Structure formats: structure tokens, C-alpha cells
Amino acid sequence: MSDDAGGRRPSIRDVARLAGVSHQTVSRVLNDHPSIRPETRDRVVAVMAELSYSPNRAARALVTSRSRTIGILAASATQYGPASSIAAIEAAARARGYWVSTANIDASDAQSIPDVLSHLMAQSIEGLVVIAPQVRVFRAIAAQRLDVPYVTLQSTDLDPDHTLSVDQIAGARMATRHLIELGHHSIYHLAGPQDWIEAEARMRGFLEEMSAWDIPTTAPILGDWTAEFGYYAGRELLRYRDFTAIFSSNDQMALGLLHAIRDEGLDCPRDVSIVGFDDIPEASHFWPPLTTVRQDFAELGRRCVDLLLGGGADHAAPAIMPELLVRSSTARAARL
């Protein structure tokens, strides 16, 4: 049947509806896109035959026109790492003549993931970046069928074929090794939230480096990324003074630790050395200026866009190495 009951020729959306796919998927079938699964292609072709669907040249041009838009699906976008990643991707995309459409999900609401994906796909995005630091979000996304090239940031072994990351483990090992080489053997680790991928990787790096030097460790303290938590954790730890250094999983918690040390009438780094992670813009203005691990978010953004637009989004990419910035918050260990 070439026309419906109202005399209208079948459209690409009619094909999509009957085949149970998006109209973008039908477009990719028409263009023989390699990302389409054979069974999906067969189903769409069968529906086209049933409807006698054959797009004319003008309609096909509209269907296959490029949106020059990259979608970003983000969770916890107000945190420094995700926010910096989004800004870096936007800058890199603009340099390539692309726009970015960012949609935020509620990490605690599984239904928000397919809803946001549908919203982005309706904008005919040409590629997708997933910035969702929580393990549970990546697992939910893995269950979705993405029919555009995509890159996941910091997903590590959760999606190894599509991930792009800064080597969090290496960064944590750098921070811990720096303290050990200064003579610190009594080191605490103030970790991030348990469900966060970066927090787990930094914790792992800390433990691996301590083990490599055969130094006993205490259980890491699980924090929430905030300076307030760092302050109260520091006040509690300083009641016992059984350490000379703390590696904090981010700079904000390190700021709280510095505040707690000062409130106890102690000095950093004379009494306690502190290392953070991220190198937030304010880190060099803390007192004392914070030794920390810097992530190159600009390079992360450039590589992410290059992978999407260069056709390499279906292959594992080498991790970006972070950099240890040594400032005044660390010094040689004093005796306990």
C-alpha cells in the first residue's frame, strides 16, 4: 500500500513506528550505516517493503542532513569533574563547527536514562558522550541500545570499548608515592563516595601504592566530596594524631582538612601534610597552596570529540596521564 487511508504517502516515521525503532535508525538503514544490527536492518527493510516506502530525493536529503550536534548525557553535572568535562567538550566541539546539547539525568531514577536518551536522539545528534560518574548509571546505560557513536568518560572496565579516561589509579599512586618519598608512613586516605567510579579508582591507586612499599594501611574513610565533610573528618582524626599525612580524593575535602588542622592549632605541612586531587582553580590559593593531582580536562575534551567525529568511538582509547603539582601543603614527615 503506497498511500494510507487519507491519501498520504508513508513517511519515514511510519516506517519507524511499525518497525519499533527511531526514525534515526531508519535513516541509518537507508544510508547503510555500519552501526545497525543485521536483525534491525532486516526488520526495517521488511516494513519498507510492506508500506512500499521509497523516499524521494528531497525527502532523503532532509532525513540524512547532518545536525552537527553532539549530545551529552550527564549525571552530577554540578561536581567539578563532570562540569569541567562538559565545558571542555563544548569548547572542542565548537572548534570543529559542532554544537553540544547537554541533558542531565537523575542518578537515582533509572527511568530518567531512557527518557533523556530519547530526548537527545530526537535532536538527531551525530554522537553521544556519557558523563555519569556513578557505577549504577553506567550499568543502566549498558542495557540501552545506542544507535549513534558514543564515548563514555571514566567508565574504565564498565565499557572498555568506548571509554576515554584520565588514569585515576596512576594519579592516586603519584600522590601516595609523593608522601611516602617524603618519609610519611602513617597516611590516611579520605575517599569519595563509594558508588563513584573515580573514587573507587583513586582508592585502589592509594592501596596499590601503599602495598608496593609494604606499608600497612587503615581502611579509607568514605566521604562525600564536600569541604564540610573534610572538615569534620579532619577534626575527628586529629583527636588521635596517629598519622602524618592525608591523601584526599578531591581538593574540596582537602580544603576542609586544612581548616580542621588550623582550628586545632596545628600547622600544615609541619604537623600534617595534605595532598588533594583535581587541581581546582582555587587550589593554588588555599593556605598553604595545595599539592594536588591535575587532570587535563581540555585534552580530555579534544580527544573525546576527535574520537566521535573521527570514527574511533568503537575502540578503546589510551588513558590520559594526570600530573602531580607539588606546592606548599606537603613536607618531609615529622616524627609522631
XYZ file of C-alpha atoms in Angstrom:
336
model
C 0.000 0.000 0.000
C 1.630 3.151 -1.176
C -0.824 5.554 0.463
C -2.684 5.499 3.767
C -6.441 5.931 4.096
C -6.110 9.702 3.819
C -4.114 9.546 0.619
C -0.831 10.396 2.357
C 2.338 8.673 1.221
C 4.031 6.668 4.003
C 6.764 8.591 5.756
C 9.967 7.622 7.495
C 8.160 7.995 10.815
C 5.520 5.496 9.678
C 8.307 3.027 8.945
C 9.934 3.705 12.311
C 6.664 3.250 14.193
C 5.802 -0.082 12.596
C 9.386 -1.387 12.881
C 9.582 -0.349 16.529
C 12.683 1.817 16.049
C 13.550 5.514 15.945
C 13.399 7.485 12.720
C 17.173 7.999 13.090
C 17.578 4.225 12.878
C 15.537 4.126 9.669
C 17.771 6.891 8.325
C 20.858 4.837 9.102
C 19.370 1.814 7.350
C 18.776 3.962 4.260
C 22.415 5.070 4.393
C 23.800 1.600 5.117
C 25.329 2.768 8.404
C 27.674 0.129 9.901
C 26.299 0.573 13.442
C 22.945 -1.036 12.541
C 22.440 -4.611 13.706
C 21.521 -7.061 10.908
C 18.257 -8.051 12.586
C 17.265 -4.379 12.919
C 18.119 -3.731 9.281
C 16.046 -6.726 8.158
C 13.038 -5.603 10.202
C 13.173 -2.046 8.819
C 13.603 -3.244 5.225
C 10.616 -5.595 5.627
C 8.432 -2.709 6.846
C 9.596 -0.528 3.950
C 8.556 -3.252 1.536
C 5.197 -3.680 3.280
C 4.487 0.063 3.042
C 6.034 0.419 -0.434
C 8.139 3.157 1.124
C 10.617 4.819 -1.203
C 11.836 8.269 -0.176
C 12.195 10.829 -2.925
C 15.464 12.715 -3.262
C 14.264 15.829 -1.408
C 12.878 13.834 1.495
C 16.024 11.757 1.682
C 18.132 14.924 1.834
C 16.093 16.129 4.783
C 16.371 12.766 6.514
C 20.116 12.491 6.047
C 21.042 16.114 6.717
C 23.683 16.477 9.406
C 22.671 18.141 12.640
C 26.273 18.961 13.622
C 25.204 18.334 17.190
C 26.833 16.163 19.833
C 24.708 15.037 22.758
C 25.963 14.823 26.333
C 24.158 12.709 28.883
C 25.345 13.850 32.299
C 24.825 12.981 35.939
C 26.147 15.025 38.881
C 26.990 17.826 36.446
C 27.474 20.317 39.290
C 30.543 18.464 40.583
C 33.906 19.813 39.424
C 34.978 16.837 37.313
C 31.766 16.395 35.283
C 31.292 20.165 34.917
C 34.866 20.611 33.679
C 34.468 17.711 31.254
C 31.299 19.231 29.782
C 32.973 22.638 29.347
C 35.987 21.022 27.646
C 33.798 19.037 25.231
C 31.775 22.138 24.358
C 34.971 24.068 23.555
C 36.412 21.236 21.466
C 33.119 20.751 19.603
C 32.833 24.457 18.760
C 36.363 24.369 17.352
C 35.154 21.641 14.952
C 31.974 23.514 13.990
C 29.636 21.481 16.202
C 27.085 22.343 18.859
C 26.550 20.455 22.083
C 23.219 19.550 23.655
C 23.517 18.554 27.313
C 20.774 16.723 29.206
C 21.032 15.801 32.871
C 19.704 12.635 34.434
C 18.752 11.866 37.998
C 21.245 9.177 39.007
C 18.739 7.720 41.470
C 15.951 7.446 38.856
C 16.580 4.636 36.357
C 13.707 5.788 34.110
C 15.356 9.161 33.566
C 18.082 7.464 31.499
C 15.901 6.210 28.586
C 13.857 9.418 28.792
C 16.933 11.603 28.377
C 18.344 9.372 25.638
C 15.081 9.697 23.707
C 15.212 13.471 24.148
C 18.750 13.641 22.747
C 18.067 11.238 19.869
C 15.066 13.334 18.836
C 17.555 16.133 18.140
C 19.312 13.919 15.556
C 22.598 14.023 17.420
C 25.565 12.643 15.486
C 27.339 11.288 18.547
C 26.877 10.901 22.285
C 29.117 11.458 25.303
C 28.133 9.825 28.586
C 29.433 11.598 31.700
C 27.907 9.627 34.545
C 30.364 9.010 37.385
C 28.216 6.500 39.268
C 28.571 2.777 38.654
C 24.801 2.207 38.700
C 24.259 4.752 35.901
C 26.739 3.086 33.558
C 25.150 -0.276 34.202
C 21.740 1.141 33.297
C 23.132 2.754 30.136
C 24.773 -0.530 29.123
C 21.282 -2.011 28.935
C 20.208 0.635 26.391
C 20.602 0.207 22.640
C 22.557 3.203 21.376
C 22.475 3.571 17.601
C 24.909 6.500 17.373
C 28.664 6.543 18.003
C 29.294 7.174 21.677
C 32.090 7.696 24.173
C 31.879 7.169 27.917
C 34.099 9.182 30.230
C 35.822 7.492 33.175
C 33.792 4.271 32.823
C 37.049 2.209 32.800
C 36.258 -1.517 32.732
C 32.480 -0.968 32.730
C 32.557 -0.156 28.997
C 36.150 -0.718 27.845
C 35.471 -0.452 24.103
C 34.031 3.067 24.324
C 35.735 4.660 27.301
C 38.047 7.640 27.450
C 39.562 8.485 30.795
C 42.224 10.162 32.841
C 44.223 7.454 34.624
C 42.798 7.903 38.101
C 44.745 4.983 39.545
C 48.048 6.386 38.289
C 47.182 9.809 39.722
C 46.405 8.355 43.140
C 49.633 6.381 43.086
C 51.581 9.564 42.245
C 50.003 11.366 45.210
C 50.653 8.497 47.607
C 54.224 7.938 46.356
C 54.988 11.622 46.859
C 54.022 11.351 50.525
C 55.945 8.115 51.026
C 59.084 9.573 49.445
C 58.832 12.449 51.937
C 59.093 9.881 54.703
C 55.399 9.536 55.572
C 54.374 6.014 56.537
C 51.280 6.838 58.600
C 48.943 8.017 55.828
C 45.161 8.164 55.794
C 43.062 8.231 52.636
C 39.911 10.358 52.600
C 37.973 8.737 49.750
C 34.975 9.864 47.722
C 31.500 8.289 47.690
C 31.523 4.506 47.305
C 29.408 4.433 44.109
C 31.622 6.898 42.218
C 33.958 5.353 39.641
C 36.726 7.915 40.183
C 36.536 7.493 43.956
C 36.950 3.738 43.666
C 39.871 4.110 41.239
C 41.678 6.638 43.442
C 41.164 4.413 46.472
C 42.567 1.493 44.518
C 45.606 3.528 43.483
C 46.281 4.540 47.081
C 46.079 0.956 48.312
C 48.233 -0.358 45.461
C 51.000 2.162 46.127
C 50.969 1.548 49.874
C 51.168 -2.185 49.197
C 54.038 -1.703 46.734
C 56.047 -0.062 49.527
C 54.880 -2.706 52.033
C 53.351 -0.049 54.278
C 50.375 -1.050 56.451
C 47.149 0.875 55.834
C 43.969 1.675 57.667
C 40.583 1.483 55.975
C 39.912 4.522 53.740
C 37.309 6.957 55.025
C 34.356 7.348 52.650
C 33.461 10.996 52.147
C 31.025 12.963 50.002
C 33.353 15.342 48.074
C 32.458 18.380 50.227
C 34.742 20.679 52.221
C 32.329 20.325 55.130
C 32.892 16.568 55.278
C 36.655 17.099 55.054
C 36.494 19.499 57.997
C 34.553 17.190 60.304
C 36.579 14.143 59.253
C 39.741 16.106 59.986
C 38.505 17.169 63.423
C 37.713 13.546 64.277
C 41.070 12.211 63.007
C 43.034 14.894 64.839
C 41.653 13.639 68.161
C 44.089 10.730 67.824
C 47.023 12.205 65.831
C 48.160 8.748 64.665
C 49.151 9.956 61.163
C 51.444 12.474 59.500
C 49.727 12.794 56.109
C 46.357 12.521 54.371
C 45.668 11.901 50.695
C 42.272 13.431 49.940
C 40.326 12.135 46.939
C 39.458 15.686 45.872
C 40.513 19.258 46.572
C 37.287 20.358 48.270
C 37.642 17.766 51.037
C 41.316 18.737 51.301
C 40.202 22.335 51.924
C 38.090 21.129 54.847
C 41.070 19.195 56.210
C 43.236 22.335 56.083
C 40.558 24.216 58.019
C 40.410 21.484 60.670
C 44.194 21.469 61.067
C 44.209 25.229 61.554
C 41.351 25.074 64.083
C 43.328 22.543 66.134
C 46.200 24.994 66.381
C 48.384 22.845 64.142
C 50.320 23.668 61.013
C 50.217 22.219 57.518
C 52.676 20.900 56.423
C 54.789 20.967 59.604
C 52.364 18.737 61.553
C 50.299 17.174 58.763
C 50.908 17.015 55.007
C 47.897 17.120 52.692
C 47.547 16.092 49.021
C 44.364 16.648 47.021
C 43.112 15.632 43.582
C 41.730 17.654 40.612
C 43.623 20.962 40.849
C 40.508 23.107 41.046
C 41.211 26.773 40.143
C 41.297 27.770 43.822
C 43.779 25.045 44.888
C 46.845 27.230 44.343
C 45.248 29.920 46.567
C 44.489 27.698 49.569
C 46.660 28.330 52.603
C 49.014 26.704 52.258
C 48.745 26.239 48.464
C 47.637 22.663 47.866
C 49.751 19.869 46.456
C 47.356 18.061 44.142
C 46.900 15.891 41.056
C 45.899 17.802 37.941
C 43.579 16.366 35.292
C 43.850 17.856 31.805
C 40.179 18.389 31.036
C 40.933 20.385 27.867
C 42.821 17.418 26.419
C 40.041 15.092 27.546
C 37.512 17.215 25.644
C 39.630 17.335 22.489
C 40.210 13.586 22.451
C 36.540 12.902 23.132
C 35.362 14.973 20.147
C 38.120 13.556 17.939
C 37.017 10.014 18.776
C 33.375 10.758 17.977
C 33.984 12.633 14.745
C 36.949 10.598 13.609
C 35.173 7.266 13.714
C 37.201 5.846 16.584
C 34.438 5.745 19.183
C 34.133 1.957 18.966
C 37.698 1.285 20.049
C 39.467 1.529 23.389
C 41.473 4.749 23.731
C 44.639 5.149 25.808
C 44.140 6.849 29.155
C 45.372 10.396 29.674
C 48.085 10.644 32.318
C 47.492 13.162 35.115
C 50.195 15.387 36.628
C 51.294 15.827 40.243
C 51.643 19.506 41.191
C 53.810 19.908 44.281
C 53.015 23.011 46.323
C 53.400 24.012 49.965
C 50.936 21.639 51.693
C 53.439 18.747 51.782
C 56.811 18.474 53.515
C 59.115 15.858 54.988
C 57.495 13.827 57.729
C 57.962 14.795 61.352
C 58.103 12.058 63.939
C 54.825 11.077 65.590
